[in-house]
Amino acid sequence: EIRTKEMKKLVDFLEEEMKAAFEKAGYDPNFAKVTVSNRPDLCEYQCNGAMAAAKTYHKAPMIIAGDVAVHLEGSEALEDVQAVNPGFINMKVKKEFLGSYTQEMREANQLGVEHDSQKRCIILDYGGANVAKPLHVGHLRSAIIGECLKRILRFKGHEVIGDVHLGDWGYQMGLVITELRKRNPELVYFDEQYEGEYPEEAPFTINDLEEIYPYASAYAKEHEDYKEEALAATFELQNGRKGYRALWKHIMRVSIADLKRNYENLNVTFDLWKGEADAQPYIPDMVKMMKEKGFAHLDQGALVVDVKEETDTKEIPPCMILKSDGAALYDTTDLATLVEREKLYHPDEVIYMTDKRQELHFVQVFRCAKKTGIVPEDTKLTFIGFGTMNGKDGKPFKTRAGGVMRLSDLIHGINEEMYKKIAENRTVAPEEAEKTAQMVGLAALKYGDLSNQAAKDYVFDLDKFASFEGNTGPYILYTIVRIKSILNKYKENGGDMAECRISEPHSESERGLMLEAAKFTAVMEQAYEELAPHKICGYIFDLANSFNRFYHENRILGEEDKEKQQGYLALLDLVKDILMTSIGLLGFEAPERM
Ligand code: ARG
């Protein structure tokens, strides 16, 4: 077992030395905060503590900075420590230290990223597709970001239960049933007298379903009586009409099989395939409790729970538990789902991921769940709202015909575009090209999404996302492929990676690459704490750029100094591992060639 070491962040090492120096100089070590320099042209790391300490000690910051700097002479990790006006302490990392730190990363468990000391059970509610409706790009972000967060949380050692939480209980079901009835009134599902078993085989295919739902939905908008019928069918389904329940099961099975294929193409998997319907059995008892304990009251016929708080700056309307006709709502389902989750998993945290326009809904649900005791006080409830994926016109992404783009069509389009590029490059055998195109296409799509801060809207620009240059998924993959090919050539020529260790940097570009690599643990910690995939993207883009600079300025396989060459190769190996680990967390893979 080689990879068992755990390690501190580089910046923590530096800070430890800084603290000791503050103490030796007679100052409170709490001032000794070290950060990555915001002027990389001047130094690599910096400490601004002397400025803060000046007030406490009634001394000029420059004097304090100077006092401290003296005690960093002969430091193990720092060199070039300088006090500069008006009291910054600027520093560089010592060559030897940088070498041994990055070499240690190679030997460490998870490249030095440690598990959290407290393992938590976290339910991640993402995906959120609606059954019987085609999966559209609106659900794409939830799936992509959710999958990434799941992987980040697991990387930090937590138990994560991913639940797709299907929309499988609403009006769309009534619409499909109504349309089926209009087309095939003779089916046994519509015969209320029917006592026998229902057929195993669904009376429709996924293609039928995809055509039926949009048709029925549009038709209902134009025809009031049809809409009434669909609402009635929804109500009857929810109240247990046998034939409708049987049809519902068919719709579920056919639709879920299709959804699974779609999610698989996205490299997205769920541990639970539950949905709104699974929460229904919990509703009656939950409503009873809310009434008995006096949380719920009637408001214009509807049953509601007040959730506003004194400190609110805007109006937070009450949580709607039951409509005046007794029907359950989106609030109800999400609350009952929390009842179930508490009962089955007793999670430490539940994280939801939807379009940010649902934020108010979740504020209401979270408050209500806490207030009514559905979840314990110390259970963390987190909402992550993401922005809209827009087209180049700045409006929500649509097809050329103006409709909502289906996810499978979108993916197909990307793969085709990628295939053209890959085939043109001629680096991949024809029989490999399709698979490679899929891998690179997925990277283009996911990276294009994840590299933006989730809460922001972004423009889906396929030309940009699919480019092999710039801040894109394909650029990252291209860099990985380049490193792999160098390492492979080295091995093919009889080189032994086991002999390679990172030593001191020999040039500015090598040093830059090592410094970038050394930031990995700190970046991962931040991405985890802020649940922010874009931090990983920003980092690997910088790392890839550092590598490419190094690559263009140094001969690697042609290097004649054996020790120097082995150091290069070990560093490449580390950079490759960091990039591979990172894209694994982002949710895509790299091909061998592209
Ligand atoms: N099905 C919902 C939609 O399409 C998303 C579900 C999100 N999860 C939840 N627990 N409400 O908008």
Coordinates of C-alpha atoms and ligand atoms in Angstrom, one line a residue:
E1 CA 0.0 0.0 0.0
I2 CA 1.7 3.1 -1.3
R3 CA -1.0 5.7 -1.4
T4 CA -1.8 6.0 2.3
K5 CA -0.2 9.3 3.3
E6 CA -2.4 12.2 4.0
M7 CA -1.1 15.7 3.8
K8 CA -1.5 19.3 4.7
K9 CA -2.3 22.1 2.2
L10 CA 0.8 23.8 1.0
V11 CA -0.5 27.1 2.2
D12 CA -1.0 25.6 5.7
F13 CA 2.7 24.6 5.8
L14 CA 3.7 28.1 4.9
E15 CA 1.3 29.5 7.5
E16 CA 2.8 27.3 10.2
E17 CA 6.2 28.8 9.6
M18 CA 4.7 32.3 9.5
K19 CA 3.0 31.7 12.8
A20 CA 6.2 30.6 14.4
A21 CA 7.9 33.7 13.1
F22 CA 5.2 36.0 14.4
E23 CA 5.6 34.4 17.8
K24 CA 9.4 34.6 17.8
A25 CA 9.1 38.3 17.0
G26 CA 6.7 38.8 19.9
Y27 CA 3.4 39.1 18.0
D28 CA 0.2 37.2 18.2
P29 CA 0.4 34.3 15.7
N30 CA -3.3 34.7 14.9
F31 CA -2.2 37.6 12.6
A32 CA -0.1 35.2 10.5
K33 CA -2.5 34.4 7.7
V34 CA -0.9 33.3 4.5
T35 CA -2.6 33.5 1.1
V36 CA -1.8 32.9 -2.5
S37 CA -0.4 36.2 -3.9
N38 CA -2.7 38.4 -5.8
R39 CA 0.4 39.9 -7.5
P40 CA 2.0 36.8 -9.0
D41 CA 4.5 39.1 -10.7
L42 CA 5.9 40.1 -7.3
C43 CA 5.7 37.0 -5.2
E44 CA 4.0 33.6 -4.9
Y45 CA 2.4 33.9 -1.4
Q46 CA 1.8 36.8 0.9
C47 CA 0.9 37.7 4.4
N48 CA -1.0 40.9 5.3
G49 CA -1.0 40.2 9.0
A50 CA 1.4 43.1 9.9
M51 CA -1.2 45.5 8.7
A52 CA -3.8 44.1 11.1
A53 CA -1.4 43.8 13.9
A54 CA -0.3 47.4 13.6
K55 CA -3.5 48.6 15.5
T56 CA -3.0 46.2 18.3
Y57 CA 0.7 47.0 18.9
H58 CA 0.6 50.7 18.0
K59 CA 3.5 50.2 15.6
A60 CA 4.0 50.9 11.9
P61 CA 3.1 47.8 9.9
M62 CA 6.4 48.0 8.1
I63 CA 8.3 47.6 11.4
I64 CA 6.2 44.5 12.3
A65 CA 6.7 43.0 8.8
G66 CA 10.4 43.6 9.1
D67 CA 10.6 42.0 12.6
V68 CA 8.8 38.9 11.3
A69 CA 10.8 38.6 8.1
V70 CA 14.0 38.3 10.1
H71 CA 12.7 35.2 11.8
L72 CA 12.0 33.5 8.5
E73 CA 15.6 33.5 7.4
G74 CA 16.6 29.8 7.2
S75 CA 13.0 28.7 6.9
E76 CA 12.4 25.2 5.7
A77 CA 9.6 26.2 3.3
L78 CA 10.1 29.8 2.5
E79 CA 12.6 32.0 0.7
D80 CA 12.9 35.5 -0.6
V81 CA 10.8 36.7 2.3
Q82 CA 10.5 40.5 2.0
A83 CA 8.8 43.2 3.9
V84 CA 7.4 45.7 1.4
N85 CA 5.5 48.9 1.8
P86 CA 3.2 49.5 3.5
G87 CA 3.7 46.3 5.4
F88 CA 3.1 43.3 3.2
I89 CA 5.3 40.2 3.7
N90 CA 6.0 38.7 0.3
M91 CA 7.5 35.3 -0.2
K92 CA 8.4 32.5 -2.4
V93 CA 8.3 28.8 -1.8
K94 CA 11.7 27.2 -1.4
K95 CA 12.7 25.0 -4.3
E96 CA 13.6 21.9 -2.3
F97 CA 10.3 22.2 -0.4
L98 CA 8.2 22.6 -3.5
G99 CA 9.9 19.5 -4.9
S100 CA 9.3 17.3 -1.9
Y101 CA 5.8 18.6 -1.4
T102 CA 4.7 17.7 -4.9
Q103 CA 6.5 14.4 -4.8
E104 CA 4.6 13.7 -1.6
M105 CA 1.3 14.5 -3.3
R106 CA 2.1 11.6 -5.7
E107 CA 2.5 9.2 -2.8
A108 CA -0.5 10.5 -0.8
N109 CA -3.9 9.1 -0.6
Q110 CA -6.2 11.0 -3.0
L111 CA -3.3 13.2 -4.0
G112 CA -3.4 14.6 -0.5
V113 CA -7.1 15.4 -0.2
E114 CA -8.3 14.1 3.1
H115 CA -11.8 12.8 4.1
D116 CA -13.7 15.0 6.4
S117 CA -13.2 13.9 10.0
Q118 CA -17.0 13.5 10.4
K119 CA -18.7 11.2 7.9
R120 CA -22.1 12.5 7.1
C121 CA -25.1 11.0 5.4
I122 CA -26.3 13.3 2.6
I123 CA -29.3 13.0 0.4
L124 CA -28.8 14.7 -3.0
D125 CA -32.1 15.5 -4.8
Y126 CA -31.2 16.2 -8.4
G127 CA -32.2 15.3 -11.9
G128 CA -35.9 15.9 -11.2
A129 CA -37.1 14.7 -14.6
N130 CA -40.8 14.5 -15.2
V131 CA -42.2 11.2 -16.3
A132 CA -44.0 11.0 -19.6
K133 CA -42.6 14.4 -20.6
P134 CA -39.4 14.4 -22.7
L135 CA -36.3 15.2 -20.7
H136 CA -35.3 18.7 -21.9
V137 CA -32.3 20.9 -21.4
G138 CA -33.9 22.5 -18.3
H139 CA -33.2 19.2 -16.5
L140 CA -29.7 19.0 -18.0
R141 CA -28.1 21.4 -15.5
S142 CA -29.6 19.7 -12.5
A143 CA -28.2 16.3 -13.7
I144 CA -24.8 17.7 -14.6
I145 CA -24.2 19.8 -11.5
G146 CA -25.8 17.2 -9.2
E147 CA -23.7 14.4 -10.4
C148 CA -20.6 16.5 -9.9
L149 CA -21.5 17.5 -6.4
K150 CA -22.3 13.8 -5.6
R151 CA -18.7 12.9 -6.6
I152 CA -17.1 15.8 -4.7
L153 CA -19.0 14.9 -1.5
R154 CA -18.0 11.3 -1.8
F155 CA -14.4 12.3 -2.5
K156 CA -14.5 14.0 0.9
G157 CA -15.7 10.7 2.4
H158 CA -19.4 11.3 2.9
E159 CA -22.2 8.8 2.3
V160 CA -24.2 10.3 -0.5
I161 CA -27.6 9.0 -1.6
G162 CA -28.5 10.4 -5.0
D163 CA -32.3 10.5 -5.6
V164 CA -33.7 11.5 -9.0
H165 CA -37.0 12.5 -7.4
L166 CA -39.2 12.1 -10.5
G167 CA -42.2 14.2 -11.2
D168 CA -44.4 11.3 -11.6
W169 CA -47.7 12.3 -10.0
G170 CA -49.0 15.3 -11.7
Y171 CA -51.3 16.6 -14.3
Q172 CA -49.2 15.2 -17.1
M173 CA -50.3 11.7 -16.2
G174 CA -53.9 12.8 -16.4
L175 CA -53.3 14.3 -19.8
V176 CA -51.6 11.1 -21.2
I177 CA -54.4 9.0 -19.8
T178 CA -57.1 11.2 -21.3
E179 CA -55.5 11.2 -24.7
L180 CA -55.0 7.4 -24.6
R181 CA -58.7 7.1 -23.8
K182 CA -59.7 9.3 -26.7
R183 CA -57.6 7.2 -29.1
N184 CA -58.3 3.7 -27.7
P185 CA -61.5 3.8 -25.7
E186 CA -61.8 0.0 -26.0
L187 CA -58.7 -0.7 -23.8
V188 CA -59.5 -2.6 -20.6
Y189 CA -57.9 0.2 -18.5
F190 CA -61.0 2.4 -19.2
D191 CA -63.6 -0.3 -18.3
E192 CA -64.6 0.3 -14.7
Q193 CA -66.3 -3.0 -14.6
Y194 CA -63.2 -4.9 -15.5
E195 CA -62.1 -7.3 -12.8
G196 CA -59.3 -9.3 -14.5
E197 CA -55.5 -8.8 -14.6
Y198 CA -54.2 -6.0 -16.8
P199 CA -51.8 -6.8 -19.6
E200 CA -48.1 -7.0 -18.9
E201 CA -47.2 -5.1 -22.1
A202 CA -47.8 -1.3 -22.3
P203 CA -50.3 -0.3 -25.0
F204 CA -47.8 2.3 -26.2
T205 CA -44.1 2.8 -26.9
I206 CA -41.7 5.5 -25.8
N207 CA -42.2 7.1 -29.2
D208 CA -45.9 7.1 -28.7
L209 CA -45.5 8.7 -25.3
E210 CA -43.2 11.4 -26.7
E211 CA -45.8 12.3 -29.2
I212 CA -48.9 12.0 -26.9
Y213 CA -47.8 14.3 -24.1
P214 CA -47.0 17.4 -26.2
Y215 CA -50.1 16.8 -28.3
A216 CA -52.4 16.5 -25.2
S217 CA -50.8 19.4 -23.4
A218 CA -51.4 21.7 -26.4
Y219 CA -54.9 20.4 -27.0
A220 CA -55.9 21.0 -23.4
K221 CA -54.9 24.6 -23.6
E222 CA -57.3 25.1 -26.4
H223 CA -60.2 22.9 -25.1
E224 CA -61.6 23.5 -21.7
D225 CA -63.7 20.3 -21.5
Y226 CA -60.6 18.2 -22.5
K227 CA -58.6 19.9 -19.8
E228 CA -61.4 19.2 -17.2
E229 CA -61.3 15.6 -18.3
A230 CA -57.5 15.4 -17.8
L231 CA -57.8 17.0 -14.4
A232 CA -60.5 14.6 -13.4
A233 CA -58.3 11.7 -14.6
T234 CA -55.4 13.0 -12.5
F235 CA -57.7 13.1 -9.5
E236 CA -59.0 9.6 -10.1
L237 CA -55.5 8.2 -10.6
Q238 CA -54.4 9.8 -7.3
N239 CA -57.5 8.3 -5.6
G240 CA -56.7 4.8 -6.7
R241 CA -58.8 4.1 -9.8
K242 CA -57.5 0.6 -10.7
G243 CA -57.3 0.9 -14.5
Y244 CA -55.6 4.3 -14.3
R245 CA -53.1 3.0 -11.7
A246 CA -52.3 0.1 -14.1
L247 CA -51.8 2.6 -17.0
W248 CA -49.6 4.8 -14.7
K249 CA -47.4 1.8 -14.0
H250 CA -46.9 1.3 -17.8
I251 CA -46.1 4.9 -18.3
M252 CA -43.6 4.8 -15.5
R253 CA -41.9 1.7 -16.8
V254 CA -41.6 2.9 -20.4
S255 CA -40.6 6.4 -19.4
I256 CA -38.0 5.4 -16.8
A257 CA -36.3 3.0 -19.2
D258 CA -35.9 5.9 -21.6
L259 CA -34.7 8.2 -18.8
K260 CA -32.1 5.7 -17.7
R261 CA -30.7 5.6 -21.2
N262 CA -30.6 9.4 -21.4
Y263 CA -28.9 9.8 -18.0
E264 CA -26.5 7.0 -18.9
N265 CA -25.4 8.9 -22.0
L266 CA -24.6 11.8 -19.6
N267 CA -22.6 9.6 -17.2
V268 CA -25.2 10.3 -14.5
T269 CA -26.4 7.7 -12.1
F270 CA -28.8 7.6 -9.2
D271 CA -29.0 5.4 -6.2
L272 CA -32.7 5.9 -5.8
W273 CA -35.3 6.2 -8.5
K274 CA -38.0 7.5 -6.3
G275 CA -40.5 10.2 -7.1
E276 CA -43.4 12.3 -5.9
A277 CA -45.7 9.3 -6.0
D278 CA -43.6 7.6 -3.3
A279 CA -44.4 10.4 -0.9
Q280 CA -48.2 10.0 -1.2
P281 CA -48.6 7.4 1.5
Y282 CA -47.1 9.8 4.0
I283 CA -49.4 12.6 3.3
P284 CA -52.5 11.7 5.4
D285 CA -50.5 11.3 8.7
M286 CA -48.5 14.3 8.0
V287 CA -51.6 16.5 7.5
K288 CA -53.2 15.0 10.6
M289 CA -50.1 15.9 12.7
M290 CA -50.0 19.5 11.3
K291 CA -53.6 20.0 12.2
E292 CA -53.5 18.3 15.6
K293 CA -50.4 20.3 16.7
G294 CA -52.0 23.5 15.5
F295 CA -49.4 24.3 12.8
A296 CA -51.9 24.2 10.0
H297 CA -55.0 26.4 9.6
L298 CA -57.6 27.1 6.9
D299 CA -57.1 30.1 4.7
Q300 CA -59.9 30.6 2.1
G301 CA -60.6 26.9 2.2
A302 CA -57.0 25.8 1.7
L303 CA -55.0 24.2 4.5
V304 CA -51.8 26.3 5.0
V305 CA -48.8 26.6 7.4
D306 CA -47.5 30.1 8.1
V307 CA -43.7 30.3 7.6
K308 CA -43.0 34.0 7.6
E309 CA -40.5 35.3 10.1
E310 CA -40.0 38.6 11.7
T311 CA -36.7 39.3 10.0
D312 CA -38.0 38.7 6.5
T313 CA -37.5 41.6 4.2
K314 CA -39.9 40.3 1.6
E315 CA -43.2 38.6 1.9
I316 CA -42.9 34.8 2.3
P317 CA -46.4 33.3 1.7
P318 CA -47.6 30.4 3.7
C319 CA -46.8 26.8 2.7
M320 CA -49.8 25.2 0.9
I321 CA -50.6 21.8 2.3
L322 CA -54.0 21.0 0.7
K323 CA -56.0 22.9 -1.9
S324 CA -59.6 23.6 -1.0
D325 CA -60.7 20.4 -3.0
G326 CA -58.3 18.4 -0.8
A327 CA -55.7 17.9 -3.5
A328 CA -52.0 17.8 -2.5
L329 CA -49.5 20.2 -4.0
Y330 CA -45.8 20.5 -4.8
D331 CA -45.2 21.8 -1.2
T332 CA -47.1 18.8 0.2
T333 CA -45.1 16.3 -1.8
D334 CA -41.8 17.8 -0.9
L335 CA -42.7 17.8 2.8
A336 CA -44.0 14.3 2.7
T337 CA -40.8 13.2 0.9
L338 CA -38.8 14.7 3.8
V339 CA -41.0 12.6 6.2
E340 CA -40.0 9.5 4.2
R341 CA -36.3 10.5 4.0
E342 CA -36.2 11.1 7.7
K343 CA -37.8 7.7 8.4
L344 CA -35.7 5.7 6.0
Y345 CA -32.3 7.4 6.1
H346 CA -32.2 10.0 8.9
P347 CA -29.8 12.2 6.8
D348 CA -27.6 14.9 8.2
E349 CA -28.2 17.0 5.2
V350 CA -30.6 17.1 2.2
I351 CA -29.4 19.1 -0.8
Y352 CA -31.8 20.1 -3.6
M353 CA -30.8 21.2 -7.0
T354 CA -33.2 23.0 -9.3
D355 CA -33.7 26.1 -11.4
K356 CA -33.2 29.1 -9.1
R357 CA -36.8 30.1 -9.9
Q358 CA -37.9 27.5 -7.4
E359 CA -36.0 29.1 -4.5
L360 CA -39.1 30.5 -2.8
H361 CA -40.7 27.1 -2.8
F362 CA -37.8 25.6 -1.0
V363 CA -37.6 28.4 1.5
Q364 CA -41.2 27.6 2.4
V365 CA -40.7 23.9 2.5
F366 CA -37.5 24.1 4.6
R367 CA -39.1 26.5 7.1
C368 CA -42.3 24.4 7.4
A369 CA -40.3 21.1 7.8
K370 CA -38.3 22.7 10.7
K371 CA -41.3 24.4 12.3
T372 CA -43.4 21.2 12.3
G373 CA -40.6 19.0 13.4
I374 CA -40.6 16.8 10.2
V375 CA -36.9 17.2 10.2
P376 CA -34.8 17.6 13.4
E377 CA -33.4 21.1 14.2
D378 CA -29.8 20.1 13.3
T379 CA -30.6 18.6 9.9
K380 CA -29.2 20.8 7.3
L381 CA -31.5 21.6 4.4
T382 CA -29.7 23.2 1.4
F383 CA -31.0 24.6 -1.8
I384 CA -28.8 25.1 -4.8
G385 CA -30.5 27.1 -7.5
F386 CA -29.0 27.3 -11.0
G387 CA -29.5 29.8 -13.8
T388 CA -30.9 29.3 -17.2
M389 CA -29.1 27.8 -20.1
N390 CA -29.6 30.4 -22.9
G391 CA -29.1 30.3 -26.6
K392 CA -26.8 32.7 -28.4
D393 CA -29.8 35.1 -28.7
G394 CA -29.7 35.4 -24.9
K395 CA -33.1 33.7 -24.5
P396 CA -33.7 30.3 -23.0
F397 CA -32.3 27.6 -25.3
K398 CA -34.7 26.4 -28.0
T399 CA -34.6 24.4 -31.2
R400 CA -34.5 26.0 -34.5
A401 CA -38.2 25.4 -34.8
G402 CA -38.7 27.3 -31.6
G403 CA -39.6 24.3 -29.4
V404 CA -38.0 23.1 -26.3
M405 CA -34.8 21.2 -27.3
R406 CA -34.9 17.6 -26.3
L407 CA -31.9 16.4 -24.4
S408 CA -31.2 13.4 -26.6
D409 CA -31.3 15.6 -29.7
L410 CA -28.9 18.0 -28.1
I411 CA -26.4 15.3 -27.2
H412 CA -26.7 13.8 -30.6
G413 CA -25.9 17.2 -32.2
I414 CA -22.8 17.6 -30.1
N415 CA -21.6 14.1 -30.8
E416 CA -22.0 14.7 -34.5
E417 CA -20.1 17.9 -34.4
M418 CA -17.3 16.3 -32.4
Y419 CA -17.2 13.3 -34.8
K420 CA -16.5 15.7 -37.7
K421 CA -13.6 17.2 -35.9
I422 CA -12.1 14.0 -34.7
A423 CA -12.4 12.4 -38.1
E424 CA -10.6 15.5 -39.6
N425 CA -7.8 15.2 -37.2
R426 CA -7.1 11.6 -38.2
T427 CA -5.4 10.8 -34.9
V428 CA -8.0 8.2 -34.1
A429 CA -8.7 5.0 -36.0
P430 CA -12.1 5.2 -37.8
E431 CA -13.6 2.4 -35.6
E432 CA -12.6 4.4 -32.5
A433 CA -13.8 7.7 -33.7
E434 CA -17.4 7.4 -32.7
K435 CA -16.6 6.5 -29.1
T436 CA -14.0 9.2 -28.9
A437 CA -16.4 11.8 -30.2
Q438 CA -18.9 10.8 -27.5
M439 CA -16.3 11.2 -24.8
V440 CA -15.1 14.5 -26.0
G441 CA -18.7 15.7 -26.7
L442 CA -19.7 14.9 -23.2
A443 CA -16.7 16.8 -21.9
A444 CA -17.6 19.8 -24.0
L445 CA -21.2 19.8 -22.7
K446 CA -20.4 19.3 -19.1
Y447 CA -17.4 21.5 -18.8
G448 CA -19.3 24.2 -20.7
D449 CA -21.9 24.1 -18.0
L450 CA -19.8 23.4 -14.9
S451 CA -17.2 26.1 -15.6
N452 CA -19.8 28.8 -15.0
Q453 CA -20.9 29.6 -11.5
A454 CA -24.1 27.6 -11.1
A455 CA -26.4 30.4 -10.1
K456 CA -25.6 32.4 -13.2
D457 CA -27.3 32.1 -16.6
Y458 CA -25.0 31.0 -19.4
V459 CA -25.0 30.9 -23.1
F460 CA -24.9 27.5 -24.7
D461 CA -22.4 28.1 -27.5
L462 CA -21.5 24.8 -29.1
D463 CA -18.7 26.2 -31.3
K464 CA -17.0 27.6 -28.2
F465 CA -17.6 24.6 -25.9
A466 CA -16.3 22.2 -28.6
S467 CA -13.2 24.1 -29.4
F468 CA -9.8 22.4 -28.6
E469 CA -8.5 25.7 -27.5
G470 CA -9.5 28.0 -24.6
N471 CA -11.3 27.3 -21.4
T472 CA -13.1 24.2 -22.6
G473 CA -13.5 20.5 -21.8
P474 CA -11.8 19.4 -25.1
Y475 CA -8.8 21.5 -24.2
I476 CA -8.5 19.8 -20.9
L477 CA -8.8 16.4 -22.5
Y478 CA -6.3 17.3 -25.2
T479 CA -3.8 18.2 -22.5
I480 CA -4.4 14.9 -20.7
V481 CA -3.9 13.0 -24.0
R482 CA -0.7 14.9 -24.7
I483 CA 0.7 14.0 -21.2
K484 CA -0.4 10.4 -21.6
S485 CA 1.3 10.1 -24.9
I486 CA 4.6 11.4 -23.6
L487 CA 4.5 9.1 -20.6
N488 CA 3.6 6.2 -22.9
K489 CA 6.5 6.9 -25.3
Y490 CA 8.9 7.0 -22.4
K491 CA 7.7 3.6 -21.2
E492 CA 7.8 2.2 -24.7
N493 CA 11.4 3.3 -25.0
G494 CA 12.2 1.3 -21.9
G495 CA 11.8 4.0 -19.3
D496 CA 10.7 3.0 -15.9
M497 CA 8.3 5.4 -14.1
A498 CA 9.1 3.7 -10.8
E499 CA 12.5 5.4 -10.9
C500 CA 11.0 8.9 -11.4
R501 CA 10.7 11.3 -8.6
I502 CA 10.0 15.0 -8.6
S503 CA 13.0 16.9 -7.6
E504 CA 13.6 20.7 -7.5
P505 CA 12.4 22.8 -10.4
H506 CA 15.0 23.7 -13.0
S507 CA 13.2 26.5 -14.7
E508 CA 10.5 29.2 -14.2
S509 CA 8.0 27.2 -16.2
E510 CA 8.6 24.0 -14.3
R511 CA 8.4 26.0 -11.1
G512 CA 5.1 27.5 -12.2
L513 CA 3.7 24.1 -13.0
M514 CA 4.7 22.7 -9.6
L515 CA 3.2 25.6 -7.8
E516 CA -0.1 25.1 -9.7
A517 CA -0.1 21.4 -8.9
A518 CA 0.5 22.1 -5.2
K519 CA -2.7 24.0 -5.0
F520 CA -4.9 21.0 -5.7
T521 CA -5.8 20.2 -2.1
A522 CA -6.7 23.8 -1.3
V523 CA -8.9 24.1 -4.5
M524 CA -10.7 20.8 -3.6
E525 CA -11.4 22.0 -0.1
Q526 CA -13.0 25.2 -1.5
A527 CA -15.0 23.4 -4.2
Y528 CA -16.3 21.2 -1.4
E529 CA -17.1 23.8 1.1
E530 CA -18.8 26.1 -1.4
L531 CA -20.3 23.2 -3.4
A532 CA -18.8 25.0 -6.4
P533 CA -17.7 22.9 -9.3
H534 CA -16.6 25.9 -11.2
K535 CA -13.6 26.3 -8.8
I536 CA -12.3 22.9 -10.1
C537 CA -12.8 24.0 -13.7
G538 CA -11.0 27.3 -13.2
Y539 CA -8.1 25.5 -11.5
I540 CA -7.6 22.7 -14.1
F541 CA -7.7 25.4 -16.8
D542 CA -4.8 27.2 -15.0
L543 CA -3.0 23.9 -14.5
A544 CA -3.4 22.9 -18.2
N545 CA -2.1 26.3 -19.2
S546 CA 0.9 25.9 -16.9
F547 CA 1.6 22.5 -18.3
N548 CA 1.4 23.6 -21.9
R549 CA 3.8 26.5 -21.2
F550 CA 6.2 24.1 -19.6
Y551 CA 5.8 21.7 -22.5
H552 CA 6.6 24.4 -25.1
E553 CA 9.6 25.6 -23.2
N554 CA 11.3 22.3 -22.4
R555 CA 12.4 19.2 -24.2
I556 CA 11.1 16.3 -22.2
L557 CA 11.8 13.1 -24.0
G558 CA 14.8 14.7 -25.6
E559 CA 16.3 15.9 -22.3
E560 CA 19.7 14.4 -21.9
D561 CA 20.2 15.0 -18.2
K562 CA 18.7 11.8 -16.9
E563 CA 17.8 13.1 -13.4
K564 CA 16.2 16.2 -14.8
Q565 CA 14.2 14.1 -17.2
Q566 CA 13.0 11.8 -14.5
G567 CA 11.9 14.8 -12.5
Y568 CA 10.0 16.1 -15.5
L569 CA 8.2 12.8 -16.0
A570 CA 7.3 12.4 -12.4
L571 CA 5.8 15.9 -12.5
L572 CA 3.9 15.1 -15.7
D573 CA 2.6 12.0 -14.0
L574 CA 1.3 14.1 -11.1
V575 CA -0.3 16.7 -13.3
K576 CA -2.0 13.9 -15.3
D577 CA -3.3 12.4 -12.0
I578 CA -4.6 15.7 -10.9
L579 CA -6.4 16.4 -14.2
M580 CA -7.8 12.9 -14.4
T581 CA -9.1 13.0 -10.8
S582 CA -10.6 16.4 -11.5
I583 CA -12.4 15.4 -14.6
G584 CA -13.6 12.3 -12.8
L585 CA -15.2 14.6 -10.2
L586 CA -16.7 16.8 -12.9
G587 CA -18.2 13.6 -14.4
F588 CA -16.4 12.9 -17.7
E589 CA -13.5 10.8 -18.9
A590 CA -10.5 11.2 -21.2
P591 CA -9.8 9.1 -24.3
E592 CA -6.4 7.7 -25.1
R593 CA -6.1 9.6 -28.3
M594 CA -8.0 12.5 -29.9
Ligands
ARG1 N1 -39.7 17.7 -11.2 C1 -39.4 19.0 -10.8 C2 -39.3 20.0 -12.0 O1 -39.2 19.5 -13.1 C3 -38.1 19.1 -10.1 C4 -38.0 18.3 -8.8 C5 -37.0 18.8 -7.9 N2 -36.9 18.2 -6.6 C6 -37.8 18.4 -5.6 N3 -37.7 17.6 -4.5 N4 -38.8 19.2 -5.7 O2 -39.4 21.2 -11.9

